[in-house]
Amino acid sequence: MFTLLKKRPVRKVRQMLDAALFGGAAFMLLTLIFIASHSAGYSERFPDTHWPVKLMFKGFSHIPLTQVDIHQPAGSQMYIEAQPSSVYLSVVRERKNGILLGFELAWLILTVGTFFFIVYLLRKIFIPMDSNEFFDQKTPARLRMLGWVIIVTSLARSLVTYCYGLYASSLVNNIPEAARAVIPDPVGRPVTPFIEPVVDIAPFTLFFGLVMFALAIAFQKGLDLKHEQSLTV
Amino acid sequence: MAINVNLDMMLVKRKMSLTELSERMNITMTNLSILKTGKARAIRFSTLEALCRELQCQPGDLLEYTSAPSENN
């Protein structure tokens, strides 16, 4: 392994990127199959026009979207944060809910699309390095684009997540308390769950995007030095 | 750049071609062209020494400072 890396480091990275690309395609296919089978399962359970609004909470799905808080129904100050694995709400609505599905689709497209675009950009960055052209003219621009993609996608995902949570909360919280699922609190008293949307910004991802900008500046400096060097007689 | 390289003038004075100079100095034609057209951003002392040796001149004969910056700046 070490010898291989020593001999052809860039080619090795490209092979890894190719593998990631293939793995990503397989992942997307599996995700689509999972969603299709999941939807089919619900349709079987609710064959008529009633369609369930599946609210996926932290720990349950690929969308880390909403924080589930359980409050005492009488408006007491007591505050219990539910364990994700113990909370599951399934609310049957009278019509198909395309909006929630749209949010999920937007989230999925953002995630998968970003992954493929990042792999594409990384390939473009590594290809010139394969022929010992470490300071390619387009590398700084590609790194800057990578930084923007990471930051904008992270913020867009947070926005989609928040909107999803907001819409889901409007669905669940407007249902009369009596009709909602009643989950006993740790001491056995019935409590009414409700959803509170959260702003889920990933600071580490934003930091990673900024690192890409720093790298772009470093590569730009390298390019300038290379240019100066080429005009030194 | 405000520094001009008078290589053309020295070549005419010495009745020498650019190709001949590049062969004598063991330097590529590309680098000499960069020097001749004024695109060069820097010159090594070793190159300057070789130029002075082959053209039998002083560095001041090759390099000239002008206050008006040229188009290549």
mmCIF file of C-alpha atoms in Angstrom:
data_model
loop_
_atom_site.group_PDB
_atom_site.id
_atom_site.type_symbol
_atom_site.label_atom_id
_atom_site.label_comp_id
_atom_site.label_asym_id
_atom_site.label_seq_id
_atom_site.Cartn_x
_atom_site.Cartn_y
_atom_site.Cartn_z
ATOM 1 C CA MET A 1 0.000 0.000 0.000
ATOM 2 C CA PHE A 2 2.735 2.389 1.030
ATOM 3 C CA THR A 3 4.765 1.562 -2.068
ATOM 4 C CA LEU A 4 1.763 2.162 -4.298
ATOM 5 C CA LEU A 5 1.094 5.528 -2.727
ATOM 6 C CA LYS A 6 4.721 6.466 -3.026
ATOM 7 C CA LYS A 7 4.851 5.539 -6.677
ATOM 8 C CA ARG A 8 1.628 7.023 -8.022
ATOM 9 C CA PRO A 9 -0.109 9.062 -5.326
ATOM 10 C CA VAL A 10 -2.368 11.026 -7.660
ATOM 11 C CA ARG A 11 -3.437 7.997 -9.656
ATOM 12 C CA LYS A 12 -4.284 6.268 -6.396
ATOM 13 C CA VAL A 13 -6.468 9.209 -5.326
ATOM 14 C CA ARG A 14 -8.187 9.185 -8.703
ATOM 15 C CA GLN A 15 -8.898 5.484 -8.322
ATOM 16 C CA MET A 16 -10.356 6.220 -4.888
ATOM 17 C CA LEU A 17 -12.513 8.998 -6.376
ATOM 18 C CA ASP A 18 -13.717 6.636 -9.095
ATOM 19 C CA ALA A 19 -14.643 4.143 -6.409
ATOM 20 C CA ALA A 20 -16.461 6.878 -4.482
ATOM 21 C CA LEU A 21 -18.340 7.859 -7.637
ATOM 22 C CA PHE A 22 -19.437 4.299 -8.211
ATOM 23 C CA GLY A 23 -20.277 3.905 -4.525
ATOM 24 C CA GLY A 24 -22.332 7.109 -4.698
ATOM 25 C CA ALA A 25 -24.339 5.798 -7.657
ATOM 26 C CA ALA A 26 -25.002 2.569 -5.811
ATOM 27 C CA PHE A 27 -25.984 4.535 -2.699
ATOM 28 C CA MET A 28 -28.435 6.666 -4.672
ATOM 29 C CA LEU A 29 -29.973 3.591 -6.286
ATOM 30 C CA LEU A 30 -30.357 1.885 -2.895
ATOM 31 C CA THR A 31 -31.896 5.061 -1.429
ATOM 32 C CA LEU A 32 -34.430 5.283 -4.259
ATOM 33 C CA ILE A 33 -35.300 1.600 -3.858
ATOM 34 C CA PHE A 34 -35.693 2.159 -0.112
ATOM 35 C CA ILE A 35 -38.003 5.158 -0.605
ATOM 36 C CA ALA A 36 -40.066 3.330 -3.222
ATOM 37 C CA SER A 37 -40.487 0.251 -1.029
ATOM 38 C CA HIS A 38 -41.247 2.403 1.982
ATOM 39 C CA SER A 39 -43.964 4.312 0.129
ATOM 40 C CA ALA A 40 -45.407 1.063 -1.184
ATOM 41 C CA GLY A 41 -45.620 -0.262 2.366
ATOM 42 C CA TYR A 42 -47.606 2.734 3.477
ATOM 43 C CA SER A 43 -49.954 2.498 0.527
ATOM 44 C CA GLU A 44 -50.753 -1.083 1.452
ATOM 45 C CA ARG A 45 -51.510 -0.109 5.009
ATOM 46 C CA PHE A 46 -53.675 2.799 3.926
ATOM 47 C CA PRO A 47 -55.178 1.678 0.652
ATOM 48 C CA ASP A 48 -57.889 4.349 0.398
ATOM 49 C CA THR A 49 -57.493 8.063 -0.056
ATOM 50 C CA HIS A 50 -56.134 8.424 3.465
ATOM 51 C CA TRP A 51 -52.448 8.851 3.267
ATOM 52 C CA PRO A 52 -50.093 8.974 6.195
ATOM 53 C CA VAL A 53 -47.854 11.913 6.846
ATOM 54 C CA LYS A 54 -44.756 10.234 8.021
ATOM 55 C CA LEU A 55 -42.788 12.509 10.270
ATOM 56 C CA MET A 56 -39.241 11.388 10.431
ATOM 57 C CA PHE A 57 -37.337 12.461 13.453
ATOM 58 C CA LYS A 58 -33.738 12.505 14.459
ATOM 59 C CA GLY A 59 -32.436 8.975 14.682
ATOM 60 C CA PHE A 60 -35.143 7.563 12.456
ATOM 61 C CA SER A 61 -34.398 8.682 8.972
ATOM 62 C CA HIS A 62 -31.838 10.212 6.702
ATOM 63 C CA ILE A 63 -33.215 13.660 7.524
ATOM 64 C CA PRO A 64 -32.026 15.036 10.844
ATOM 65 C CA LEU A 65 -34.780 17.573 10.819
ATOM 66 C CA THR A 66 -36.850 18.153 13.851
ATOM 67 C CA GLN A 67 -36.337 18.219 17.517
ATOM 68 C CA VAL A 68 -39.133 16.519 19.343
ATOM 69 C CA ASP A 69 -39.985 18.037 22.655
ATOM 70 C CA ILE A 70 -42.618 16.750 24.985
ATOM 71 C CA HIS A 71 -44.332 19.259 27.208
ATOM 72 C CA GLN A 72 -46.884 18.782 29.879
ATOM 73 C CA PRO A 73 -50.324 19.474 28.376
ATOM 74 C CA ALA A 74 -51.373 21.758 31.208
ATOM 75 C CA GLY A 75 -48.648 24.243 30.312
ATOM 76 C CA SER A 76 -46.507 23.336 33.261
ATOM 77 C CA GLN A 77 -42.881 24.464 33.253
ATOM 78 C CA MET A 78 -41.711 20.868 33.341
ATOM 79 C CA TYR A 79 -39.730 20.124 30.197
ATOM 80 C CA ILE A 80 -38.876 16.651 29.023
ATOM 81 C CA GLU A 81 -36.690 16.007 26.047
ATOM 82 C CA ALA A 82 -37.678 12.756 24.462
ATOM 83 C CA GLN A 83 -35.238 10.121 23.378
ATOM 84 C CA PRO A 84 -35.450 9.924 19.577
ATOM 85 C CA SER A 85 -35.801 6.174 19.587
ATOM 86 C CA SER A 86 -38.851 6.345 21.834
ATOM 87 C CA VAL A 87 -40.805 8.867 19.793
ATOM 88 C CA TYR A 88 -42.606 8.103 16.614
ATOM 89 C CA LEU A 89 -45.586 9.993 15.333
ATOM 90 C CA SER A 90 -47.685 8.757 12.485
ATOM 91 C CA VAL A 91 -50.448 11.154 11.609
ATOM 92 C CA VAL A 92 -53.077 10.148 9.103
ATOM 93 C CA ARG A 93 -54.144 13.057 6.961
ATOM 94 C CA GLU A 94 -57.127 13.130 4.697
ATOM 95 C CA ARG A 95 -55.179 13.890 1.565
ATOM 96 C CA LYS A 96 -51.860 13.092 0.039
ATOM 97 C CA ASN A 97 -49.200 15.401 1.295
ATOM 98 C CA GLY A 98 -46.949 16.339 -1.553
ATOM 99 C CA ILE A 99 -45.327 19.221 0.293
ATOM 100 C CA LEU A 100 -43.570 17.015 2.835
ATOM 101 C CA LEU A 101 -42.542 14.687 0.052
ATOM 102 C CA GLY A 102 -41.229 17.714 -1.857
ATOM 103 C CA PHE A 103 -39.108 18.750 1.115
ATOM 104 C CA GLU A 104 -37.707 15.247 1.401
ATOM 105 C CA LEU A 105 -36.986 15.170 -2.322
ATOM 106 C CA ALA A 106 -35.280 18.577 -2.173
ATOM 107 C CA TRP A 107 -33.145 17.375 0.707
ATOM 108 C CA LEU A 108 -32.230 14.181 -1.137
ATOM 109 C CA ILE A 109 -31.388 16.040 -4.362
ATOM 110 C CA LEU A 110 -29.238 18.501 -2.435
ATOM 111 C CA THR A 111 -27.378 15.714 -0.665
ATOM 112 C CA VAL A 112 -26.823 13.395 -3.615
ATOM 113 C CA GLY A 113 -26.283 16.224 -6.121
ATOM 114 C CA THR A 114 -23.698 17.882 -3.909
ATOM 115 C CA PHE A 115 -21.878 14.604 -3.406
ATOM 116 C CA PHE A 116 -21.572 13.971 -7.146
ATOM 117 C CA PHE A 117 -20.622 17.559 -7.901
ATOM 118 C CA ILE A 118 -17.897 17.518 -5.244
ATOM 119 C CA VAL A 119 -16.506 14.252 -6.612
ATOM 120 C CA TYR A 120 -16.598 15.766 -10.137
ATOM 121 C CA LEU A 121 -14.708 18.872 -8.966
ATOM 122 C CA LEU A 122 -12.148 16.797 -7.063
ATOM 123 C CA ARG A 123 -11.513 14.738 -10.172
ATOM 124 C CA LYS A 124 -10.994 17.918 -12.192
ATOM 125 C CA ILE A 125 -8.526 19.130 -9.564
ATOM 126 C CA PHE A 126 -6.586 15.865 -9.448
ATOM 127 C CA ILE A 127 -6.405 15.141 -13.193
ATOM 128 C CA PRO A 128 -3.768 17.854 -13.959
ATOM 129 C CA MET A 129 -1.743 16.646 -10.976
ATOM 130 C CA ASP A 130 -1.494 13.256 -12.648
ATOM 131 C CA SER A 131 0.796 14.838 -15.250
ATOM 132 C CA ASN A 132 2.801 16.700 -12.579
ATOM 133 C CA GLU A 133 0.942 19.968 -13.264
ATOM 134 C CA PHE A 134 0.303 20.836 -9.646
ATOM 135 C CA PHE A 135 -0.468 24.478 -10.342
ATOM 136 C CA ASP A 136 -3.104 24.339 -13.043
ATOM 137 C CA GLN A 137 -4.671 27.642 -14.118
ATOM 138 C CA LYS A 138 -8.184 26.493 -13.214
ATOM 139 C CA THR A 139 -7.406 24.860 -9.866
ATOM 140 C CA PRO A 140 -7.937 27.991 -7.708
ATOM 141 C CA ALA A 141 -11.287 28.673 -9.409
ATOM 142 C CA ARG A 142 -12.325 25.046 -8.881
ATOM 143 C CA LEU A 143 -11.329 25.172 -5.225
ATOM 144 C CA ARG A 144 -13.299 28.396 -4.766
ATOM 145 C CA MET A 145 -16.302 26.767 -6.427
ATOM 146 C CA LEU A 146 -15.892 23.774 -4.109
ATOM 147 C CA GLY A 147 -15.926 26.133 -1.129
ATOM 148 C CA TRP A 148 -19.069 27.880 -2.363
ATOM 149 C CA VAL A 149 -20.793 24.560 -3.086
ATOM 150 C CA ILE A 150 -20.041 23.285 0.420
ATOM 151 C CA ILE A 151 -21.210 26.486 2.140
ATOM 152 C CA VAL A 152 -24.289 27.171 0.008
ATOM 153 C CA THR A 153 -25.434 23.545 0.090
ATOM 154 C CA SER A 154 -24.987 23.383 3.833
ATOM 155 C CA LEU A 155 -27.107 26.522 4.290
ATOM 156 C CA ALA A 156 -29.683 25.332 1.745
ATOM 157 C CA ARG A 157 -29.994 22.015 3.545
ATOM 158 C CA SER A 158 -30.484 23.845 6.816
ATOM 159 C CA LEU A 159 -33.186 25.974 5.193
ATOM 160 C CA VAL A 160 -34.970 22.947 3.732
ATOM 161 C CA THR A 161 -34.726 21.186 7.079
ATOM 162 C CA TYR A 162 -36.133 24.210 8.889
ATOM 163 C CA CYS A 163 -38.986 24.656 6.400
ATOM 164 C CA TYR A 164 -39.765 20.952 6.657
ATOM 165 C CA GLY A 165 -39.855 21.199 10.444
ATOM 166 C CA LEU A 166 -41.966 24.357 10.256
ATOM 167 C CA TYR A 167 -44.489 22.753 7.950
ATOM 168 C CA ALA A 168 -44.510 19.487 9.899
ATOM 169 C CA SER A 169 -45.056 21.398 13.134
ATOM 170 C CA SER A 170 -47.976 23.277 11.588
ATOM 171 C CA LEU A 171 -49.499 19.914 10.670
ATOM 172 C CA VAL A 172 -49.003 18.222 14.006
ATOM 173 C CA ASN A 173 -49.421 21.089 16.408
ATOM 174 C CA ASN A 174 -52.765 22.103 14.886
ATOM 175 C CA ILE A 175 -54.238 18.683 15.500
ATOM 176 C CA PRO A 176 -56.353 18.697 18.678
ATOM 177 C CA GLU A 177 -54.344 17.347 21.586
ATOM 178 C CA ALA A 178 -56.797 14.521 22.118
ATOM 179 C CA ALA A 179 -56.174 13.244 18.609
ATOM 180 C CA ARG A 180 -52.424 13.218 18.950
ATOM 181 C CA ALA A 181 -50.386 10.277 20.035
ATOM 182 C CA VAL A 182 -50.026 10.172 23.760
ATOM 183 C CA ILE A 183 -46.666 9.081 24.991
ATOM 184 C CA PRO A 184 -46.118 8.455 28.669
ATOM 185 C CA ASP A 185 -43.321 10.433 30.282
ATOM 186 C CA PRO A 186 -40.723 8.651 32.447
ATOM 187 C CA VAL A 187 -43.053 8.647 35.451
ATOM 188 C CA GLY A 188 -45.987 7.349 33.464
ATOM 189 C CA ARG A 189 -48.065 10.510 33.087
ATOM 190 C CA PRO A 190 -49.559 11.082 29.617
ATOM 191 C CA VAL A 191 -48.031 13.934 27.730
ATOM 192 C CA THR A 192 -48.760 15.483 24.356
ATOM 193 C CA PRO A 193 -45.957 15.576 21.852
ATOM 194 C CA PHE A 194 -45.456 18.499 19.539
ATOM 195 C CA ILE A 195 -42.823 19.434 17.040
ATOM 196 C CA GLU A 196 -40.491 22.352 17.167
ATOM 197 C CA PRO A 197 -38.440 23.142 14.057
ATOM 198 C CA VAL A 198 -34.781 23.738 14.660
ATOM 199 C CA VAL A 199 -32.130 25.581 12.666
ATOM 200 C CA ASP A 200 -29.636 22.811 12.057
ATOM 201 C CA ILE A 201 -26.507 24.579 10.799
ATOM 202 C CA ALA A 202 -23.376 22.449 10.640
ATOM 203 C CA PRO A 203 -20.495 24.730 11.711
ATOM 204 C CA PHE A 204 -17.845 22.173 10.799
ATOM 205 C CA THR A 205 -19.137 22.020 7.211
ATOM 206 C CA LEU A 206 -19.031 25.804 6.937
ATOM 207 C CA PHE A 207 -15.496 25.761 8.319
ATOM 208 C CA PHE A 208 -14.547 23.141 5.719
ATOM 209 C CA GLY A 209 -15.884 25.448 2.999
ATOM 210 C CA LEU A 210 -13.720 28.276 4.322
ATOM 211 C CA VAL A 211 -10.699 25.949 4.284
ATOM 212 C CA MET A 212 -11.347 25.460 0.558
ATOM 213 C CA PHE A 213 -11.158 29.243 0.079
ATOM 214 C CA ALA A 214 -7.853 29.323 1.968
ATOM 215 C CA LEU A 215 -6.545 26.517 -0.258
ATOM 216 C CA ALA A 216 -7.674 28.442 -3.347
ATOM 217 C CA ILE A 217 -5.670 31.474 -2.169
ATOM 218 C CA ALA A 218 -2.614 29.266 -1.555
ATOM 219 C CA PHE A 219 -2.890 27.744 -5.034
ATOM 220 C CA GLN A 220 -3.321 31.199 -6.583
ATOM 221 C CA LYS A 221 -0.113 32.329 -4.852
ATOM 222 C CA GLY A 222 1.606 29.197 -6.170
ATOM 223 C CA LEU A 223 0.421 29.967 -9.685
ATOM 224 C CA ASP A 224 1.724 33.537 -9.443
ATOM 225 C CA LEU A 225 5.108 32.242 -8.246
ATOM 226 C CA LYS A 226 5.174 29.707 -11.070
ATOM 227 C CA HIS A 227 4.439 32.485 -13.566
ATOM 228 C CA GLU A 228 7.237 34.635 -12.132
ATOM 229 C CA GLN A 229 9.573 31.653 -12.268
ATOM 230 C CA SER A 230 8.750 30.967 -15.908
ATOM 231 C CA LEU A 231 9.640 34.583 -16.800
ATOM 232 C CA THR A 232 12.945 34.477 -14.944
ATOM 233 C CA VAL A 233 15.778 34.053 -17.438
ATOM 234 C CA MET B 1 8.655 47.357 -16.468
ATOM 235 C CA ALA B 2 10.950 50.367 -16.296
ATOM 236 C CA ILE B 3 14.036 48.281 -17.048
ATOM 237 C CA ASN B 4 14.721 47.773 -20.748
ATOM 238 C CA VAL B 5 17.005 45.079 -22.104
ATOM 239 C CA ASN B 6 19.013 46.349 -25.072
ATOM 240 C CA LEU B 7 19.826 42.922 -26.399
ATOM 241 C CA ASP B 8 18.828 43.800 -29.969
ATOM 242 C CA MET B 9 21.250 46.702 -30.073
ATOM 243 C CA MET B 10 24.145 44.654 -28.685
ATOM 244 C CA LEU B 11 23.486 41.814 -31.135
ATOM 245 C CA VAL B 12 23.633 44.271 -34.056
ATOM 246 C CA LYS B 13 26.819 45.821 -32.680
ATOM 247 C CA ARG B 14 28.474 42.418 -32.353
ATOM 248 C CA LYS B 15 26.969 41.211 -35.660
ATOM 249 C CA MET B 16 25.629 38.129 -33.948
ATOM 250 C CA SER B 17 22.322 36.290 -34.408
ATOM 251 C CA LEU B 18 20.035 35.224 -31.590
ATOM 252 C CA THR B 19 20.554 31.577 -32.502
ATOM 253 C CA GLU B 20 24.308 31.899 -32.339
ATOM 254 C CA LEU B 21 24.106 33.625 -28.977
ATOM 255 C CA SER B 22 21.814 30.936 -27.594
ATOM 256 C CA GLU B 23 24.250 28.235 -28.741
ATOM 257 C CA ARG B 24 27.229 30.044 -27.239
ATOM 258 C CA MET B 25 25.452 30.716 -23.940
ATOM 259 C CA ASN B 26 23.869 27.268 -23.813
ATOM 260 C CA ILE B 27 20.471 28.857 -23.173
ATOM 261 C CA THR B 28 17.166 28.147 -24.930
ATOM 262 C CA MET B 29 15.855 30.404 -27.672
ATOM 263 C CA THR B 30 12.620 30.752 -25.699
ATOM 264 C CA ASN B 31 14.432 32.325 -22.767
ATOM 265 C CA LEU B 32 16.418 34.639 -25.002
ATOM 266 C CA SER B 33 13.220 35.689 -26.773
ATOM 267 C CA ILE B 34 11.605 36.473 -23.398
ATOM 268 C CA LEU B 35 14.631 38.641 -22.633
ATOM 269 C CA LYS B 36 14.666 40.275 -26.038
ATOM 270 C CA THR B 37 10.952 41.117 -26.129
ATOM 271 C CA GLY B 38 11.076 42.634 -22.648
ATOM 272 C CA LYS B 39 8.731 40.075 -21.107
ATOM 273 C CA ALA B 40 11.286 38.916 -18.553
ATOM 274 C CA ARG B 41 10.416 39.633 -14.915
ATOM 275 C CA ALA B 42 13.853 38.762 -13.538
ATOM 276 C CA ILE B 43 17.318 37.834 -14.723
ATOM 277 C CA ARG B 44 19.812 35.582 -12.962
ATOM 278 C CA PHE B 45 23.365 36.823 -12.343
ATOM 279 C CA SER B 46 24.633 33.698 -14.109
ATOM 280 C CA THR B 47 22.636 34.621 -17.254
ATOM 281 C CA LEU B 48 23.822 38.218 -17.094
ATOM 282 C CA GLU B 49 27.401 37.027 -16.688
ATOM 283 C CA ALA B 50 27.091 34.756 -19.738
ATOM 284 C CA LEU B 51 25.556 37.562 -21.799
ATOM 285 C CA CYS B 52 28.350 39.984 -20.851
ATOM 286 C CA ARG B 53 30.977 37.354 -21.590
ATOM 287 C CA GLU B 54 29.644 36.432 -25.036
ATOM 288 C CA LEU B 55 28.745 39.983 -26.089
ATOM 289 C CA GLN B 56 31.884 41.459 -24.499
ATOM 290 C CA CYS B 57 30.042 44.232 -22.741
ATOM 291 C CA GLN B 58 29.117 45.520 -19.289
ATOM 292 C CA PRO B 59 25.719 44.937 -17.584
ATOM 293 C CA GLY B 60 25.016 48.650 -18.024
ATOM 294 C CA ASP B 61 25.288 48.228 -21.790
ATOM 295 C CA LEU B 62 22.504 45.656 -21.712
ATOM 296 C CA LEU B 63 20.188 47.104 -19.101
ATOM 297 C CA GLU B 64 18.667 50.554 -19.176
ATOM 298 C CA TYR B 65 16.309 52.284 -16.757
ATOM 299 C CA THR B 66 13.496 54.452 -18.152
ATOM 300 C CA SER B 67 11.102 56.433 -15.980
ATOM 301 C CA ALA B 68 8.059 55.743 -18.217
ATOM 302 C CA PRO B 69 6.809 52.194 -17.647
ATOM 303 C CA SER B 70 6.542 50.096 -20.783
ATOM 304 C CA GLU B 71 3.406 48.288 -22.013
ATOM 305 C CA ASN B 72 4.631 44.947 -20.710
ATOM 306 C CA ASN B 73 4.338 46.019 -17.088
#
